[in-house]
Structures are given as C-alpha cells and as structure tokens.
JSON list of C-alpha atoms in Angstrom, two decimals:
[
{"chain": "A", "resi": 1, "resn": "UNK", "atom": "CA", "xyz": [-3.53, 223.05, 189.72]},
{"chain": "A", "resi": 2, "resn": "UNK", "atom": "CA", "xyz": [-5.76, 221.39, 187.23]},
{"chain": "A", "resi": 3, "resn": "UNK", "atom": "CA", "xyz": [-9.25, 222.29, 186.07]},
{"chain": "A", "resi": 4, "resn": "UNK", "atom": "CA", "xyz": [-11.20, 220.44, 188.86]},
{"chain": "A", "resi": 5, "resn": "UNK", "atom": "CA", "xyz": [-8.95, 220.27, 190.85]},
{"chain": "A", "resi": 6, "resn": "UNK", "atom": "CA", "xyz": [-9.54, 219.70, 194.96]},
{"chain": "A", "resi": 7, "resn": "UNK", "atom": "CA", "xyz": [-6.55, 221.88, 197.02]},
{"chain": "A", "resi": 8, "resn": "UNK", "atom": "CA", "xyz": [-5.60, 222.14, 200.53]},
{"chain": "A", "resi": 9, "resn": "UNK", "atom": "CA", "xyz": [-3.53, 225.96, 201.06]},
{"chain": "A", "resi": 10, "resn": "UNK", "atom": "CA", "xyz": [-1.51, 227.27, 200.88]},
{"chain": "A", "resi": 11, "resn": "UNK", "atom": "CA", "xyz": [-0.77, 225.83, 197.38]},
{"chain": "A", "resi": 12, "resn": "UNK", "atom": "CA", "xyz": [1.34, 226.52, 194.49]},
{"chain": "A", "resi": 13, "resn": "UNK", "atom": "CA", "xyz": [0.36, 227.80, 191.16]},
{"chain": "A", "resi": 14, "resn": "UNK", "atom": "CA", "xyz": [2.58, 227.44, 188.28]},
{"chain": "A", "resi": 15, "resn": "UNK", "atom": "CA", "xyz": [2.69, 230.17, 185.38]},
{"chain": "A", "resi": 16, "resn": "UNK", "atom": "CA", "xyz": [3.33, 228.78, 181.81]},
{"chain": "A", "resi": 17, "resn": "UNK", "atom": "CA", "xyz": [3.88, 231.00, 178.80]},
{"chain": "A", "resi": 18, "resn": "UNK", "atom": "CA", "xyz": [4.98, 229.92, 175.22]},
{"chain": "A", "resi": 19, "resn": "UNK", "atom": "CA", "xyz": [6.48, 232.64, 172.24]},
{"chain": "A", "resi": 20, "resn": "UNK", "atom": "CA", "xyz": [7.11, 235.73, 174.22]},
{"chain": "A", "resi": 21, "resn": "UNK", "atom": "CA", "xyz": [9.20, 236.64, 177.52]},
{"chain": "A", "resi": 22, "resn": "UNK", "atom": "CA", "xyz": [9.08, 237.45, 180.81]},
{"chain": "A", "resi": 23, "resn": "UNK", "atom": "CA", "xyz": [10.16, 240.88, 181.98]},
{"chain": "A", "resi": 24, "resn": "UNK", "atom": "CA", "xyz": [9.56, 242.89, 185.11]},
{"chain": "A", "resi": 25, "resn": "UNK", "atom": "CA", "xyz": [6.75, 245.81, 185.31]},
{"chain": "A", "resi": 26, "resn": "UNK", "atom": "CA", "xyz": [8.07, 248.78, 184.23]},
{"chain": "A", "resi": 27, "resn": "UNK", "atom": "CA", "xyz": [10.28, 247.53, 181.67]},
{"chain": "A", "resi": 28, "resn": "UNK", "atom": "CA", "xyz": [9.39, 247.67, 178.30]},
{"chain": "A", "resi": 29, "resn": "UNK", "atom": "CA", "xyz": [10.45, 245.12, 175.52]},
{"chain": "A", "resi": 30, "resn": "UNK", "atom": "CA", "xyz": [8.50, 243.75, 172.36]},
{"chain": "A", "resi": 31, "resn": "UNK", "atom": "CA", "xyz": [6.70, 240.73, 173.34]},
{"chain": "A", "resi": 32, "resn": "UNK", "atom": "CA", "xyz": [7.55, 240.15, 177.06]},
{"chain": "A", "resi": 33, "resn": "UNK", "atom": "CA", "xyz": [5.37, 241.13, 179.78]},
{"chain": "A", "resi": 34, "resn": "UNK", "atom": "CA", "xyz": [4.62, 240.10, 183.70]},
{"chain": "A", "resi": 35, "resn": "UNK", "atom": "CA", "xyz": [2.21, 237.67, 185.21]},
{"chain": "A", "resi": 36, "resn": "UNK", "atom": "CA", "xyz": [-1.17, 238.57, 186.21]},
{"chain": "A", "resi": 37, "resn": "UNK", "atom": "CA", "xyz": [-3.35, 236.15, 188.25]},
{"chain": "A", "resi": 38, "resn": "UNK", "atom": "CA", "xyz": [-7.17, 237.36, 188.35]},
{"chain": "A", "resi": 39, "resn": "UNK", "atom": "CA", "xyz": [-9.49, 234.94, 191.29]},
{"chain": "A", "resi": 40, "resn": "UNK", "atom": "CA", "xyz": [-13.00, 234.92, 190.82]},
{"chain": "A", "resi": 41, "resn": "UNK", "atom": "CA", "xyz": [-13.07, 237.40, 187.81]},
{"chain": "A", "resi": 42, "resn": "UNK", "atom": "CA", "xyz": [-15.84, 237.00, 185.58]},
{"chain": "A", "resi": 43, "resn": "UNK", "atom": "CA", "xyz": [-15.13, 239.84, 182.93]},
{"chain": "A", "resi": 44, "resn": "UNK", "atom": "CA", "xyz": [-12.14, 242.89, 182.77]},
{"chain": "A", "resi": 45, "resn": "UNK", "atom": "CA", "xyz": [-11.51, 245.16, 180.19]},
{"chain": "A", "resi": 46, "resn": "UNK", "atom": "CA", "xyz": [-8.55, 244.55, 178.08]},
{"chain": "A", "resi": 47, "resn": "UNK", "atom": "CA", "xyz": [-7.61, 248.31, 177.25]},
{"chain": "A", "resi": 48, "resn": "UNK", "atom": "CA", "xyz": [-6.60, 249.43, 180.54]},
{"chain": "A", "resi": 49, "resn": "UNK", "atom": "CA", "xyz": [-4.27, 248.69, 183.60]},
{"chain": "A", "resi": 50, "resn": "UNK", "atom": "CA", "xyz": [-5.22, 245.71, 185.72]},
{"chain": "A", "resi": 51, "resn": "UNK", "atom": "CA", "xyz": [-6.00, 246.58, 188.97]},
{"chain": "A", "resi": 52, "resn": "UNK", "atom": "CA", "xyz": [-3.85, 245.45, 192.15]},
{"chain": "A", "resi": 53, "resn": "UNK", "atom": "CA", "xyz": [-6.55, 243.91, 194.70]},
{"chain": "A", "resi": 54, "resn": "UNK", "atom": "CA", "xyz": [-7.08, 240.12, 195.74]},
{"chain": "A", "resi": 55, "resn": "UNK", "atom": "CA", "xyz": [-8.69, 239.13, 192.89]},
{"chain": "A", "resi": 56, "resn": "UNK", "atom": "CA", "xyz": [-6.42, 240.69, 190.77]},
{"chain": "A", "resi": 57, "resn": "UNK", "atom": "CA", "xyz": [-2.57, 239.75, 191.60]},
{"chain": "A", "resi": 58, "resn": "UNK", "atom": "CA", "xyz": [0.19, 241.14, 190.20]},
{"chain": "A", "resi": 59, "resn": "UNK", "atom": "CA", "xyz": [3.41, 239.42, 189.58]},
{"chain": "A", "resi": 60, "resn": "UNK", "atom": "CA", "xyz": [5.02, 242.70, 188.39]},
{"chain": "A", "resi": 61, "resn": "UNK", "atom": "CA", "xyz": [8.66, 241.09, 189.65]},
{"chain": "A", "resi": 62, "resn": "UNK", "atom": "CA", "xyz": [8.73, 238.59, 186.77]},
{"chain": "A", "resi": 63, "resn": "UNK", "atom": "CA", "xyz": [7.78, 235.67, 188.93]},
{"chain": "A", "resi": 64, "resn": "UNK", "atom": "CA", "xyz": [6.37, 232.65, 186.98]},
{"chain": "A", "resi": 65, "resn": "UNK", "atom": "CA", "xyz": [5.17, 230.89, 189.98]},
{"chain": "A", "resi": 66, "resn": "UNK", "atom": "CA", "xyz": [3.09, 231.83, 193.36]},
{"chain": "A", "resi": 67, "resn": "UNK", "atom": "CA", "xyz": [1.98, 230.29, 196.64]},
{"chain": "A", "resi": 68, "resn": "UNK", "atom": "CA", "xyz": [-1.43, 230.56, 197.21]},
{"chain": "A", "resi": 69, "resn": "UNK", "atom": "CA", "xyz": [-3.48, 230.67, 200.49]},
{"chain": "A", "resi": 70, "resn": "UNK", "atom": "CA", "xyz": [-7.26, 230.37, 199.80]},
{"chain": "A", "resi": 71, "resn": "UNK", "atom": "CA", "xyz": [-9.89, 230.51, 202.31]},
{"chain": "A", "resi": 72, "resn": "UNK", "atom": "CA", "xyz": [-11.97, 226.98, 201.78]},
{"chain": "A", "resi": 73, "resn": "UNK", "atom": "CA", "xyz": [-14.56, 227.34, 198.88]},
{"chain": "A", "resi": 74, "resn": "UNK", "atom": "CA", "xyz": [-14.75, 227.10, 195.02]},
{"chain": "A", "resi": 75, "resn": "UNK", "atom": "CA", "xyz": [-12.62, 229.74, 193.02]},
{"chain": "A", "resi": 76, "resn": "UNK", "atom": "CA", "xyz": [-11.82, 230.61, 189.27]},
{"chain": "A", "resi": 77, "resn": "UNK", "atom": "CA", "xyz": [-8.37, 231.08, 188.01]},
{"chain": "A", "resi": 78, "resn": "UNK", "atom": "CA", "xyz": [-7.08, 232.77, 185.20]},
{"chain": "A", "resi": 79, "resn": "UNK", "atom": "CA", "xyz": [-3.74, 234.11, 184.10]},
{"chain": "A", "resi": 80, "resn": "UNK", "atom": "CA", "xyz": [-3.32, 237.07, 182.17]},
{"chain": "A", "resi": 81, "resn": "UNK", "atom": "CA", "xyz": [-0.20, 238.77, 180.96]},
{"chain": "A", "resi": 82, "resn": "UNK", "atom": "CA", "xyz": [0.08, 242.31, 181.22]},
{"chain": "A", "resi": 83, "resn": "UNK", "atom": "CA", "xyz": [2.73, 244.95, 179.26]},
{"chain": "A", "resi": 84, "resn": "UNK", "atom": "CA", "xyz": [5.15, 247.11, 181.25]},
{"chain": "A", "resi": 85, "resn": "UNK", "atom": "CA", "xyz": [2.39, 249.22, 182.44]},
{"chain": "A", "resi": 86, "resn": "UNK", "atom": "CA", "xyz": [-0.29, 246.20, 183.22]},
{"chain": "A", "resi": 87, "resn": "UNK", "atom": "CA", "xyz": [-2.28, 246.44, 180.14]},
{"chain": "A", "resi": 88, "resn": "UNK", "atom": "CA", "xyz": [-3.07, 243.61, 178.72]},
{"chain": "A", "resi": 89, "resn": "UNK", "atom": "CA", "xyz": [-1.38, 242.67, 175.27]},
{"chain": "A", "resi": 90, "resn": "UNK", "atom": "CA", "xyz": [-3.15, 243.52, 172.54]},
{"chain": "A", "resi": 91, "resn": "UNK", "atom": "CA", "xyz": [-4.41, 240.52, 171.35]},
{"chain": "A", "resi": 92, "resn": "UNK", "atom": "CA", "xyz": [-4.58, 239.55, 174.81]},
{"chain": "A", "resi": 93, "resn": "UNK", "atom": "CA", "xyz": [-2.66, 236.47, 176.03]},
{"chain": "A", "resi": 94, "resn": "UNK", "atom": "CA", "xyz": [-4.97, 235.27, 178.59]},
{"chain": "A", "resi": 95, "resn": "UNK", "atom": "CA", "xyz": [-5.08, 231.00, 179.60]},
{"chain": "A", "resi": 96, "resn": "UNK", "atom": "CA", "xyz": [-7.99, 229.23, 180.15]},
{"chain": "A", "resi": 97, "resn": "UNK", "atom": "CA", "xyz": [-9.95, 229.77, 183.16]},
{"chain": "A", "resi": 98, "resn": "UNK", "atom": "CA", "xyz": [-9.85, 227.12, 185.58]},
{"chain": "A", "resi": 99, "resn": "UNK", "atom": "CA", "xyz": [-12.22, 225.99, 188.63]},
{"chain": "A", "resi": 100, "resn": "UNK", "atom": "CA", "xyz": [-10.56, 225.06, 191.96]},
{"chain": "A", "resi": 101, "resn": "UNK", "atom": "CA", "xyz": [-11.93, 223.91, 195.18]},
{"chain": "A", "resi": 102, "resn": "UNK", "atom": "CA", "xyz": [-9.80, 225.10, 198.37]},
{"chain": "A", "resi": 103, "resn": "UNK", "atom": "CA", "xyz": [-10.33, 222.27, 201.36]}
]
C-alpha cells in the first residue's frame, strides 16, 4: 500500500528491491538477501539477527510479496532486508517507513 493509505484485510503488500538479489535464508551470496517486514517498529539494531515475532516478519523463503491480515487500527510499515543469517546489510537496505490504516 501507499503512505496514507486506508486498507480493508487481509491485504497484500508488495516487496520492491533494486541492485541486489533475492535469495533464501540460509544461503549466502554477495549482495542478495531475504525480505523482512517490521509492523509498528520504532527503532532495531542493525548489527544483529532480526527477531521472528509479529512485528517482525520474516520472509526467509525468498518471497517478495505477502498477504496481510491486520486487526483495524493505524500501523507502520517498513521493509528491511536481512543477509543469510537475518542481519541486516551493512549499510542497511531498509525502505521508507510507511503509515497504514486497517478498516
């Protein structure tokens, strides 16, 4: 969705990544990594594994696209793209955070 935007669930999110590649967790290749969608995170540290919780969603199969299902209320989005072992790239490659509201 767009910044703004107003969604009714469950809803589709759309990953978009330019100059490196896509590869599964647990493989590692120079400059691809997996998907990593953090909800309502205000601040994480870049130097060590993402957790696996509901704010922080793992897409450690390569996926570049999710359906979401939101209880109603506001939420933050951000994507962030984590190595073979879910750290964060180093400098990370993190989108813009985004505000939702879930009808």
């Amino acid at each position: 969705p767009a910044d703004g935007a107003t969604v009714t669930g469950p809803f589709t999110v759309k990953f978009g990544l330019s100059g490196m590649g896509v590869a599964p967790a647990g493989v590692a290749r120079e400059n691809t990594g997996h998907h990593h969608l953090l909800i309502n995170v205000d601040e994480f540290d870049t130097t060590k594994p993402l957790p696996a919780s509901d704010q922080y969603r793992h897409f450690g199969g390569g996926q570049t696209e999710t359906e979401l299902t939101l209880e109603p209320g506001t939420y933050t989005l951000q994507l962030v793209l984590g190595n073979h072992l879910h750290i964060p790239h180093y400098p990370p490659v993190i989108s813009d955070k985004i505000s939702i509201t879930v009808k």
